[in-house]
Short mmCIF file of N, CA and C in Angstrom, two decimals:
data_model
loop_
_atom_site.label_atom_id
_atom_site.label_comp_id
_atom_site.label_asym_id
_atom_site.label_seq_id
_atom_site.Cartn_x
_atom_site.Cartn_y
_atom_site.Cartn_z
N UNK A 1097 106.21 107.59 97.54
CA UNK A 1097 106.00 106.26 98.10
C UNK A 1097 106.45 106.23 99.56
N UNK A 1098 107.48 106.62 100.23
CA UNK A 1098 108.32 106.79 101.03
C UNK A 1098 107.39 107.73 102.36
N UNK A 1099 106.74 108.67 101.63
CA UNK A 1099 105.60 109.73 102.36
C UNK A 1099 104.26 108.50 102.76
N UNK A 1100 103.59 107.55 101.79
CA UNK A 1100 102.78 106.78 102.38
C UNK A 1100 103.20 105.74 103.19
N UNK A 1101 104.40 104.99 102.82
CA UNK A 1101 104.90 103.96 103.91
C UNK A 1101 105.08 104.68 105.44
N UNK A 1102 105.27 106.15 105.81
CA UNK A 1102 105.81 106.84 106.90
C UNK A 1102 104.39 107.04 107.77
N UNK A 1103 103.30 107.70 106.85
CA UNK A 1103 102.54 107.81 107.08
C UNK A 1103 101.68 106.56 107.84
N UNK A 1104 101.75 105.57 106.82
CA UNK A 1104 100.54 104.51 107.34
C UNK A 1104 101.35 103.94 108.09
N UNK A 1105 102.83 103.84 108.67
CA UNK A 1105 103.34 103.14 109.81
C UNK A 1105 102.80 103.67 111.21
N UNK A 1106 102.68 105.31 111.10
CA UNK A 1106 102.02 105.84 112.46
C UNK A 1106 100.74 105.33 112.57
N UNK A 1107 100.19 105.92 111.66
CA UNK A 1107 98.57 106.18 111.55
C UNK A 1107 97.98 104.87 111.68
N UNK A 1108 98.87 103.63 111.76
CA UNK A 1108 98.43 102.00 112.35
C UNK A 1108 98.04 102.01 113.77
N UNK A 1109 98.64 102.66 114.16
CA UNK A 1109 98.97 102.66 115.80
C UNK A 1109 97.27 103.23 116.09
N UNK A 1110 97.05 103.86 115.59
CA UNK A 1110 95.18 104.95 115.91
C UNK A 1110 94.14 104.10 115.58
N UNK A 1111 93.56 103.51 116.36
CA UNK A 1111 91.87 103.38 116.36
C UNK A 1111 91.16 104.15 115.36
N UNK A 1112 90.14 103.58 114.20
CA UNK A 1112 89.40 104.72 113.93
C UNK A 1112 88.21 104.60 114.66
N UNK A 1113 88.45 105.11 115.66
CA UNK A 1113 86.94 105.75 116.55
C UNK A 1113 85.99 106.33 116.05
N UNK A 1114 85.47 106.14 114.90
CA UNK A 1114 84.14 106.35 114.59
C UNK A 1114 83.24 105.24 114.23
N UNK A 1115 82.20 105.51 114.14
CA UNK A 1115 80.94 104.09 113.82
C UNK A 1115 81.36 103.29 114.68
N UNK A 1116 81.88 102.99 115.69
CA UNK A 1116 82.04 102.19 116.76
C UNK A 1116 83.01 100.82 115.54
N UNK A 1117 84.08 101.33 115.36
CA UNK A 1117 84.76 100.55 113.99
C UNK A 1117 86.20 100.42 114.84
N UNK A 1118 86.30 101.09 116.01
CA UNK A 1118 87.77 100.92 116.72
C UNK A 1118 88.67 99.61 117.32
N UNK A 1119 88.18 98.89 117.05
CA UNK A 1119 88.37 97.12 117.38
C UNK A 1119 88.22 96.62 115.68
N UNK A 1120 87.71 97.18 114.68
CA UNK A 1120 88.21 96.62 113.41
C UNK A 1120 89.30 96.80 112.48
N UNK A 1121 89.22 98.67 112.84
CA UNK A 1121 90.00 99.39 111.77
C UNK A 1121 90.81 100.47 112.41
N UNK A 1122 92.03 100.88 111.74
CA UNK A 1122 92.95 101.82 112.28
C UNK A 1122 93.16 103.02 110.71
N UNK A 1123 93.29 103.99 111.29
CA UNK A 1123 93.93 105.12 110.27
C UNK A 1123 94.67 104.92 109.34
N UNK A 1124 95.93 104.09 109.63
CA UNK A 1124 96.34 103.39 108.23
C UNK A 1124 96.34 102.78 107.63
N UNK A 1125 94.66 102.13 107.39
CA UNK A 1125 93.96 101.64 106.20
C UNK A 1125 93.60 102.29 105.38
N UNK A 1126 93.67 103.87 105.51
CA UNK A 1126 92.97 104.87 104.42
C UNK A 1126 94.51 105.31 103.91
N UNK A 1127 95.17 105.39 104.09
CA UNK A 1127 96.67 105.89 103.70
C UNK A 1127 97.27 105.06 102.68
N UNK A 1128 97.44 103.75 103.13
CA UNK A 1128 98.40 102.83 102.63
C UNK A 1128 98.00 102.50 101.58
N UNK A 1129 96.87 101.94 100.80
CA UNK A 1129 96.11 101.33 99.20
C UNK A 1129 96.86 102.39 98.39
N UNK A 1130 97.22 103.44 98.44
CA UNK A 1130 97.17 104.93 98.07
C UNK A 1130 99.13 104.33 97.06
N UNK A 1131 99.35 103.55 98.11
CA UNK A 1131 100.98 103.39 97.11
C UNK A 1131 100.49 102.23 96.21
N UNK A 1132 99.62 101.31 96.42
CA UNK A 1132 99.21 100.89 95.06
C UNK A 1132 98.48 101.35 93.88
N UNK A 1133 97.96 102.64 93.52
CA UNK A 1133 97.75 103.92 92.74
C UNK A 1133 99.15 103.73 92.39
N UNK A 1134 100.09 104.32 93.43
CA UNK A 1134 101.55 104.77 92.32
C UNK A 1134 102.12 103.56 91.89
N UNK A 1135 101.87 101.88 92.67
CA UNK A 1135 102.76 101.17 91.45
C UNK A 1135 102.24 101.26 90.18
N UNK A 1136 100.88 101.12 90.23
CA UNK A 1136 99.70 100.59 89.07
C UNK A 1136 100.11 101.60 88.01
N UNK A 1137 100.30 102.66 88.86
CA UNK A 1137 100.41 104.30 87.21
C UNK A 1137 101.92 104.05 87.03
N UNK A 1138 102.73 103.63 88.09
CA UNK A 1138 104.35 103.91 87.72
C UNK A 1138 104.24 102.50 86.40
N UNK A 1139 103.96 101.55 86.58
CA UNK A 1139 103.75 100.28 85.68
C UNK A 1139 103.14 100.82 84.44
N UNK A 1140 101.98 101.40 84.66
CA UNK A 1140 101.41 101.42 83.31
C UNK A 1140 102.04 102.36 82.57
N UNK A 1141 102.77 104.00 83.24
CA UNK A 1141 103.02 104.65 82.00
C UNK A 1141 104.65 104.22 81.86
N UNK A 1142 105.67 103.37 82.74
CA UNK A 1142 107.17 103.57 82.79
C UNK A 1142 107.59 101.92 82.30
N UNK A 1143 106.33 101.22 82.96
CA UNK A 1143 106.76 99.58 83.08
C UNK A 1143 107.36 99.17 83.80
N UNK A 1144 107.65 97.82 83.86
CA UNK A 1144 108.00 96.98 85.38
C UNK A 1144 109.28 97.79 85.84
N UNK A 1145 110.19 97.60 85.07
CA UNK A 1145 111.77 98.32 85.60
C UNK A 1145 111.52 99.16 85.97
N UNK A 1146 111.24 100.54 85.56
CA UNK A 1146 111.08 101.31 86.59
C UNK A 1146 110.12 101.18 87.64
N UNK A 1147 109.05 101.01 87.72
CA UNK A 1147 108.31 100.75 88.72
C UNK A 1147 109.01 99.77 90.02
N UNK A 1148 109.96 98.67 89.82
CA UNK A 1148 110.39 97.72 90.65
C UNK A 1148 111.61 99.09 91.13
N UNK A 1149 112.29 99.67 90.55
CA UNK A 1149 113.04 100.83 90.89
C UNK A 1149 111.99 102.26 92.15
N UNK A 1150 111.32 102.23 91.44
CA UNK A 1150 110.40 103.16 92.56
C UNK A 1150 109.73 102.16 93.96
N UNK A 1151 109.59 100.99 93.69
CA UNK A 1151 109.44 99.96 94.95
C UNK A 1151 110.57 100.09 95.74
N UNK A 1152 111.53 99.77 95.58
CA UNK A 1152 112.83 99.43 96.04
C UNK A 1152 113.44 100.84 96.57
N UNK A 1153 113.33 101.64 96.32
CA UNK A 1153 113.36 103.12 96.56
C UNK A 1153 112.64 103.56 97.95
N UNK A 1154 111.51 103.28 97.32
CA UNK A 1154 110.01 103.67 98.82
C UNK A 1154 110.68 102.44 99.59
N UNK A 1155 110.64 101.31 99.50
CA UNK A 1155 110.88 100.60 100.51
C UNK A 1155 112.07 100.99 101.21
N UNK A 1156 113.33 101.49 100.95
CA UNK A 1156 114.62 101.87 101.45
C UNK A 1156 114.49 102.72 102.46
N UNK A 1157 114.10 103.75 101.68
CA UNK A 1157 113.84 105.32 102.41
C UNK A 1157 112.22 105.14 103.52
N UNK A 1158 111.78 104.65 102.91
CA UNK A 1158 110.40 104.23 104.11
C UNK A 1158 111.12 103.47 105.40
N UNK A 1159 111.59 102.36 105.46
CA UNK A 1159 112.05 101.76 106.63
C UNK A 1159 112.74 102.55 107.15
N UNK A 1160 114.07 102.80 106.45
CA UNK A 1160 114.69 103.47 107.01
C UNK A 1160 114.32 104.90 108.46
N UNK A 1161 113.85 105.95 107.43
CA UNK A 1161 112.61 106.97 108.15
C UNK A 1161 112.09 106.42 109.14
N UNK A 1162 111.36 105.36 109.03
CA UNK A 1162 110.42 104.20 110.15
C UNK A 1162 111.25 103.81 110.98
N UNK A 1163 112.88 103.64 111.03
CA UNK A 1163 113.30 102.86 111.70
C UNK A 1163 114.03 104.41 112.62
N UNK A 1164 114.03 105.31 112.46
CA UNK A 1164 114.66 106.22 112.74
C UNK A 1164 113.61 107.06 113.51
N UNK A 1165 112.46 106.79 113.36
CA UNK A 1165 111.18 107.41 114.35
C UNK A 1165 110.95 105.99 115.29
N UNK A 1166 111.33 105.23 115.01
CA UNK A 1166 111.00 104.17 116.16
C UNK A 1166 112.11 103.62 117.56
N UNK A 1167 113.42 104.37 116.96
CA UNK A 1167 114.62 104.57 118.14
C UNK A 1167 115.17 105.61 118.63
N UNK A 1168 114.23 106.85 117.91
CA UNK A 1168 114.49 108.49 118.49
C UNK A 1168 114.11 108.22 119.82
N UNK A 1169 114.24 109.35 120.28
CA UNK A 1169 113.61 109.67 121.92
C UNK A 1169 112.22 109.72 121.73
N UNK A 1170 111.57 110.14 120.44
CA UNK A 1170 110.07 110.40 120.46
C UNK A 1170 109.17 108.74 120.55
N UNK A 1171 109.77 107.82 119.99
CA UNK A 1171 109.57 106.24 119.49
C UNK A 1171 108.11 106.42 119.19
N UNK A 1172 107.74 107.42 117.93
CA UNK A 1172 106.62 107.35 117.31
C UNK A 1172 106.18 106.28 116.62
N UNK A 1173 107.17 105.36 115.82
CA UNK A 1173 106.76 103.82 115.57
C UNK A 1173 107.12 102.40 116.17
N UNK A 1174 106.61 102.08 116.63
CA UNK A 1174 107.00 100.62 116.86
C UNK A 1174 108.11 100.18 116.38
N UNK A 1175 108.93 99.22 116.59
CA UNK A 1175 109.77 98.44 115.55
C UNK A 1175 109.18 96.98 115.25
N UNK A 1176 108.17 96.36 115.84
CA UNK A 1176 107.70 95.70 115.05
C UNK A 1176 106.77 96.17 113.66
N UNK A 1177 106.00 97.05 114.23
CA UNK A 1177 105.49 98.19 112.84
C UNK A 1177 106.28 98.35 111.78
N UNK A 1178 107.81 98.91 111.91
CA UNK A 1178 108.74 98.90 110.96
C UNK A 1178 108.98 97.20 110.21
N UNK A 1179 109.11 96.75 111.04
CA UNK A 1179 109.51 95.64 110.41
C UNK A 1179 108.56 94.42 109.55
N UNK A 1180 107.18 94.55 109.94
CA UNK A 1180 106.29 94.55 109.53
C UNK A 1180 105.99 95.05 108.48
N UNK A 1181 105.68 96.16 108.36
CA UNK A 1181 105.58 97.37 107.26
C UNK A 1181 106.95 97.15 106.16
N UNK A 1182 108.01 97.21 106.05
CA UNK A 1182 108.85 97.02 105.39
C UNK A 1182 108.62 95.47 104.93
N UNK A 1183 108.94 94.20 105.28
CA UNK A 1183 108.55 92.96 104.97
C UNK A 1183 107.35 93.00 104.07
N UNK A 1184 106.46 93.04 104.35
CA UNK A 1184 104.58 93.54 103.75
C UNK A 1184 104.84 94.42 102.60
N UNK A 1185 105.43 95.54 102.87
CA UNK A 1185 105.18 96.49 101.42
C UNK A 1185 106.23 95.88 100.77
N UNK A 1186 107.91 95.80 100.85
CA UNK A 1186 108.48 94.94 99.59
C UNK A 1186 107.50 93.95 98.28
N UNK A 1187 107.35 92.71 99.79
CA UNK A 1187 106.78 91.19 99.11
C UNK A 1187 105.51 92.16 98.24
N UNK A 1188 104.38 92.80 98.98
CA UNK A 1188 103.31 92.98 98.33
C UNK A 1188 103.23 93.90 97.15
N UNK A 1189 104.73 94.82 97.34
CA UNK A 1189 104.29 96.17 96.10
C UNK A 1189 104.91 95.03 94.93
N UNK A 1190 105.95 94.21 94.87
CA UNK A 1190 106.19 93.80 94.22
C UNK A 1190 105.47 92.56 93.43
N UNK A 1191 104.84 91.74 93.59
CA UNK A 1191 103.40 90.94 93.70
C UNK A 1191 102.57 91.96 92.62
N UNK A 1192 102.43 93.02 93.69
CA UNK A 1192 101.49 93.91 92.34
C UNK A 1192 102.18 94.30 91.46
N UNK A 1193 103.18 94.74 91.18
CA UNK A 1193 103.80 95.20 90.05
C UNK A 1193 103.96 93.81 88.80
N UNK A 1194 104.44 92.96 89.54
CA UNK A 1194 104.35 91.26 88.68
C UNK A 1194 103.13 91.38 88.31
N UNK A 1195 101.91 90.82 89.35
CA UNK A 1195 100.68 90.96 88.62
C UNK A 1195 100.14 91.76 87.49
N UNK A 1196 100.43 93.22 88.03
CA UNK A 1196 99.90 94.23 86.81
C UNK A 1196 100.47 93.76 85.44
N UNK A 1197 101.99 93.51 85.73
CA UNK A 1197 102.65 93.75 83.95
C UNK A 1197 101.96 92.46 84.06
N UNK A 1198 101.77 91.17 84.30
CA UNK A 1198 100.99 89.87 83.55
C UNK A 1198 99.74 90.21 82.59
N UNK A 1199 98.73 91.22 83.64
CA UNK A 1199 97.62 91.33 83.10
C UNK A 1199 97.55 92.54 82.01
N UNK A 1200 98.29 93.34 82.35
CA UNK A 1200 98.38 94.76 81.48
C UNK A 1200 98.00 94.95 79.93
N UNK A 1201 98.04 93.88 79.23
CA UNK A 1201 97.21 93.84 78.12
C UNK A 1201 95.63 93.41 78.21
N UNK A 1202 95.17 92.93 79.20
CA UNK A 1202 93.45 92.87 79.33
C UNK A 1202 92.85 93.79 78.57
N UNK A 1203 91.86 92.96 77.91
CA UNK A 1203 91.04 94.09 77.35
C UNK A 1203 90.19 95.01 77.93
N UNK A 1204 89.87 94.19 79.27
CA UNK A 1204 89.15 95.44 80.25
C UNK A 1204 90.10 96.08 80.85
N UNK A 1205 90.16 97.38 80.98
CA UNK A 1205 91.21 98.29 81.33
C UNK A 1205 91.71 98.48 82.93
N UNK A 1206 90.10 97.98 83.48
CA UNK A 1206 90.61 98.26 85.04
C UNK A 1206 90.88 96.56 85.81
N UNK A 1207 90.97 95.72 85.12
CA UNK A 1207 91.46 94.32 85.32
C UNK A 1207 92.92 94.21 85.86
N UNK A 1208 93.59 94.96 84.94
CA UNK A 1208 95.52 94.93 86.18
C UNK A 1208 95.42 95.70 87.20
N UNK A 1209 94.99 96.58 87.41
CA UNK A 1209 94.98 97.21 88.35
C UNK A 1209 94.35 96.48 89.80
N UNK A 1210 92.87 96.78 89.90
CA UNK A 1210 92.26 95.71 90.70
C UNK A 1210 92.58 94.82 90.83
N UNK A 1211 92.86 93.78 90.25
CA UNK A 1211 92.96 92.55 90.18
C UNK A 1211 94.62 92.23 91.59
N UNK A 1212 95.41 93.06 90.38
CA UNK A 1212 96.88 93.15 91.58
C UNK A 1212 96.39 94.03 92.49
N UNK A 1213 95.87 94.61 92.68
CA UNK A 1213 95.76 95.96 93.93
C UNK A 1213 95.21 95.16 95.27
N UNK A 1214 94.41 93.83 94.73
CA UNK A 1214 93.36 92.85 95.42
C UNK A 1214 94.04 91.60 96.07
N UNK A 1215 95.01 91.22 95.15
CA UNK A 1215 95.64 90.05 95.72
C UNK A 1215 96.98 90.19 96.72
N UNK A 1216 97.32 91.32 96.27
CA UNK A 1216 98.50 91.67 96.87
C UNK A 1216 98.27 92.55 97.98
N UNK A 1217 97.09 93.27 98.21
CA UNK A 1217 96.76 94.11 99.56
C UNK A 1217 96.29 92.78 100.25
N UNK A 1218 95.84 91.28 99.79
CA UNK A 1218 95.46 90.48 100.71
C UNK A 1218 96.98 90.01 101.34
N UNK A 1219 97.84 89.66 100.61
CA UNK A 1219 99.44 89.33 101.25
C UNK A 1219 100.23 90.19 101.93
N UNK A 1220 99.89 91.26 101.68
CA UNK A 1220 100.02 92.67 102.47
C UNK A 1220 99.94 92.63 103.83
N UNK A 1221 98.53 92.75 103.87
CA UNK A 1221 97.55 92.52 105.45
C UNK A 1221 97.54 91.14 106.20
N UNK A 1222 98.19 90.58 105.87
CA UNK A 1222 98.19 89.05 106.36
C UNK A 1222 99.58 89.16 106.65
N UNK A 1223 100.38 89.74 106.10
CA UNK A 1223 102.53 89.73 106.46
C UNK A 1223 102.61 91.16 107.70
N UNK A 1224 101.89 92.09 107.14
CA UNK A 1224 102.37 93.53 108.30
C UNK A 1224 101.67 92.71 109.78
N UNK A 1225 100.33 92.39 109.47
CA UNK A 1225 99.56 92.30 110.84
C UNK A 1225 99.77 91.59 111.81
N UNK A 1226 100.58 89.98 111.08
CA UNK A 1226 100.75 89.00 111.83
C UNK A 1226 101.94 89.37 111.96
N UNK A 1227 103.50 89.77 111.63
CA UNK A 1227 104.63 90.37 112.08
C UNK A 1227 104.19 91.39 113.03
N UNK A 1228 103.89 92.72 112.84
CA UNK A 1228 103.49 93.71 113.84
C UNK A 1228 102.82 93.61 114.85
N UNK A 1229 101.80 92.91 114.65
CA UNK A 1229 100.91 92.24 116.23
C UNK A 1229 101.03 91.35 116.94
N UNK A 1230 101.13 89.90 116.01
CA UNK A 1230 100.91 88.71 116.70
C UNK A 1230 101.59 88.73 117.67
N UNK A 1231 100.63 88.32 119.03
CA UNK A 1231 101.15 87.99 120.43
C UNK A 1231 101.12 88.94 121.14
N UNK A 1232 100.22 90.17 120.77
CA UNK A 1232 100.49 91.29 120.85
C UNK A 1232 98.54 91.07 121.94
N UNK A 1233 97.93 92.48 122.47
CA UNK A 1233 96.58 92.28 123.06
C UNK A 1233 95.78 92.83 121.98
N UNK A 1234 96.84 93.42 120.92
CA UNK A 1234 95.72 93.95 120.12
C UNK A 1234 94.78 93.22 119.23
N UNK A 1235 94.04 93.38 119.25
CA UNK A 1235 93.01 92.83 118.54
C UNK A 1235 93.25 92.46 116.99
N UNK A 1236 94.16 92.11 116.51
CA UNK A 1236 95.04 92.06 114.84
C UNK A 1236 94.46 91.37 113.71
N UNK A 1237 93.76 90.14 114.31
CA UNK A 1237 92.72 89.51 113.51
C UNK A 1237 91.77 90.39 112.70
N UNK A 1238 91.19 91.22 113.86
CA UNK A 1238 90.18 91.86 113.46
C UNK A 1238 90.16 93.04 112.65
N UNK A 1239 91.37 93.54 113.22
CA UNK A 1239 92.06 95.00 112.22
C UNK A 1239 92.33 94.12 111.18
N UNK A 1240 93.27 93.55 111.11
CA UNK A 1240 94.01 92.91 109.44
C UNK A 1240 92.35 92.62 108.57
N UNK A 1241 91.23 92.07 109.35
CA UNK A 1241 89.86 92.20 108.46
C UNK A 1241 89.50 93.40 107.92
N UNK A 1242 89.17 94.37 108.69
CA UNK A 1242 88.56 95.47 108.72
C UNK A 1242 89.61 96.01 107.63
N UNK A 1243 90.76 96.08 107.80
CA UNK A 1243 91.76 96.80 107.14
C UNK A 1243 91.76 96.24 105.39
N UNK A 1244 91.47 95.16 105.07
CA UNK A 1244 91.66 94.44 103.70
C UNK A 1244 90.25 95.09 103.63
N UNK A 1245 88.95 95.06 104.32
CA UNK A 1245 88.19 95.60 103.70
C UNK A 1245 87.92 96.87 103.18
N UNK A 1246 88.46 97.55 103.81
CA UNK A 1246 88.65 98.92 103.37
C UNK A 1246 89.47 99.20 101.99
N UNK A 1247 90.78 98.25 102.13
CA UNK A 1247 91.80 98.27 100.98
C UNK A 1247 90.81 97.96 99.77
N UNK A 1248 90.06 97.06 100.10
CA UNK A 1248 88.93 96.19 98.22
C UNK A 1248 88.13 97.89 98.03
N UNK A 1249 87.81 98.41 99.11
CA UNK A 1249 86.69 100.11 99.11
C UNK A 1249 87.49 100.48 98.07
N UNK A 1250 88.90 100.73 98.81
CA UNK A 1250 89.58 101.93 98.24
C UNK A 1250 90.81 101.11 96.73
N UNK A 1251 90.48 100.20 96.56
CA UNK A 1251 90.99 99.85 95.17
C UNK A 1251 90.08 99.75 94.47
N UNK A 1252 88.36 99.79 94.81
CA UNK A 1252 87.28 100.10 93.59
C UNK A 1252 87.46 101.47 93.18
N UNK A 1253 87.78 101.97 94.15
CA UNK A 1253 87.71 103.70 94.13
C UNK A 1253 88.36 104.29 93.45
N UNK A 1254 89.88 103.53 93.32
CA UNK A 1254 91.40 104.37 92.92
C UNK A 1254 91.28 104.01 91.73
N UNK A 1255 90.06 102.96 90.79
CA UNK A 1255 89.90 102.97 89.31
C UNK A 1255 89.97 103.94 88.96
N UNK A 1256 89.09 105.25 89.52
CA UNK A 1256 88.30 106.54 88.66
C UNK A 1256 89.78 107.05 88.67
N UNK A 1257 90.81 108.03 89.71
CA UNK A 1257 91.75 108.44 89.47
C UNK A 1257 92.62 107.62 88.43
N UNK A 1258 93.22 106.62 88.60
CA UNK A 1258 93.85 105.68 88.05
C UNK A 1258 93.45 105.77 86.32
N UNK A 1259 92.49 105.98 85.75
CA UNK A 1259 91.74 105.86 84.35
C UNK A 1259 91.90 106.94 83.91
N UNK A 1260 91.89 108.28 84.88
CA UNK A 1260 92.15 109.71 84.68
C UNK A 1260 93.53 110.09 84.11
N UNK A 1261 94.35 109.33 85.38
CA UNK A 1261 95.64 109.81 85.31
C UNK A 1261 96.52 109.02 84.34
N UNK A 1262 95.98 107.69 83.79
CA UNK A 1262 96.79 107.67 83.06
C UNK A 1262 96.11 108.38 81.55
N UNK A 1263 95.39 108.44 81.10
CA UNK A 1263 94.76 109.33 80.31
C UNK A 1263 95.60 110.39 80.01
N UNK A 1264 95.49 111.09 81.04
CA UNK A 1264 95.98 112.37 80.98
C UNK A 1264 97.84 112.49 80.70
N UNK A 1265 98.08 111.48 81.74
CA UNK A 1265 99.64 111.52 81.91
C UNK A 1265 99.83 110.49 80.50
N UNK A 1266 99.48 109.76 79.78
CA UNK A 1266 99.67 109.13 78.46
C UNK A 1266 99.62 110.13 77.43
N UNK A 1267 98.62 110.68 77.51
CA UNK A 1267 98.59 111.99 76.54
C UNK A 1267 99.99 112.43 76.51
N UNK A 1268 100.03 113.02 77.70
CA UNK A 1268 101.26 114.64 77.78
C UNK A 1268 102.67 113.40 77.35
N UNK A 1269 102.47 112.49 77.88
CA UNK A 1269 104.10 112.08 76.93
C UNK A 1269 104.01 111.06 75.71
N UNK A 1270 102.79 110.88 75.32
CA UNK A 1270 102.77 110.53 73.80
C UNK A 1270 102.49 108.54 73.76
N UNK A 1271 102.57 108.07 75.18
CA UNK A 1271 102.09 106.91 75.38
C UNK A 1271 101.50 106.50 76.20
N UNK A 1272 100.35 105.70 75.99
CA UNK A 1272 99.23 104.97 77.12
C UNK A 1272 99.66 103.89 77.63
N UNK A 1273 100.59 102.83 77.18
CA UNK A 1273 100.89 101.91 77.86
C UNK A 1273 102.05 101.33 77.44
N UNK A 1274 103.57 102.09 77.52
CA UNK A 1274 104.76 101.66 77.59
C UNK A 1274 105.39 100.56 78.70
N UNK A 1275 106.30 100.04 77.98
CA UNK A 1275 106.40 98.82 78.85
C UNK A 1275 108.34 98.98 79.44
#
């Protein structure tokens, strides 16, 4: 968790310069959805406690890291980025983890997942963007768009892994959906 919060704090800072998409979207829109995969699987095979334990964890060691690349001599992150990013992933991983265990008995299987992966990447992108940018020349409106849209891409996407892995990882320890 701690490896994607580090990650998508830089990789905010980059334009993705392709398709002429550099005024919508930045690099760490493809990074970051990626820790809602690990609440969704930490929830479904461990349940809320641990999962709120692996939040609280990534969030510690993520800022921290973040806050320690943003007052080196290198100042690879921002400190509004940090502070942003830390605020945003707490409120939002936790949101999804609430959400998931609410829905987690649905009979459609990919309903907790999506569902929290959707509401909470929207509170997400609305807390990092407007902390980290606002007042800022960057264009934040338009990224925080571009960026949720990508997040809905890549939480249709993270079904297929997500259905796999718990499959697989339910198997090898003898339960599909411990709480």
């Amino acid at each position: 968790m701690m490896l994607i919060v580090l990650a998508s704090n830089y990789l905010v800072q980059f334009p993705f310069n392709f398709l002429n998409l550099n005024d919508v979207l930045t690099w760490g829109a493809f990074t970051y959805p990626v820790a809602f995969l690990v609440t969704d699987l930490a929830n479904r095979l461990h349940g809320i406690s641990f999962t709120k334990r692996v939040i609280h964890v990534g969030f510690v060691w993520g800022v921290l890291i973040s806050l320690f690349f943003s007052i080196s001599e290198f100042n690879l992150i921002s400190l509004r980025i940090v502070i942003g990013s830390g605020t945003a992933f707490l409120i939002a991983q936790l949101l999804d983890a609430n959400i998931f265990n609410k829905l987690r008995d649905h009979k459609l299987w990919f309903i907790p997942p999506f569902l929290s992966s959707i509401i909470s990447s929207a509170i997400d992108t609305v807390l990092f963007f407007s902390i980290a940018f606002y007042g800022t020349e960057v264009p934040w409106v338009t990224l925080a768009l571009g960026d949720f849209g990508v997040k809905i891409i890549i939480a249709m996407l993270m079904l297929v892994p997500f259905r796999l892995m718990v499959k697989n990882l339910g198997l090898i320890q003898g339960s599909f959906s411990s709480r």
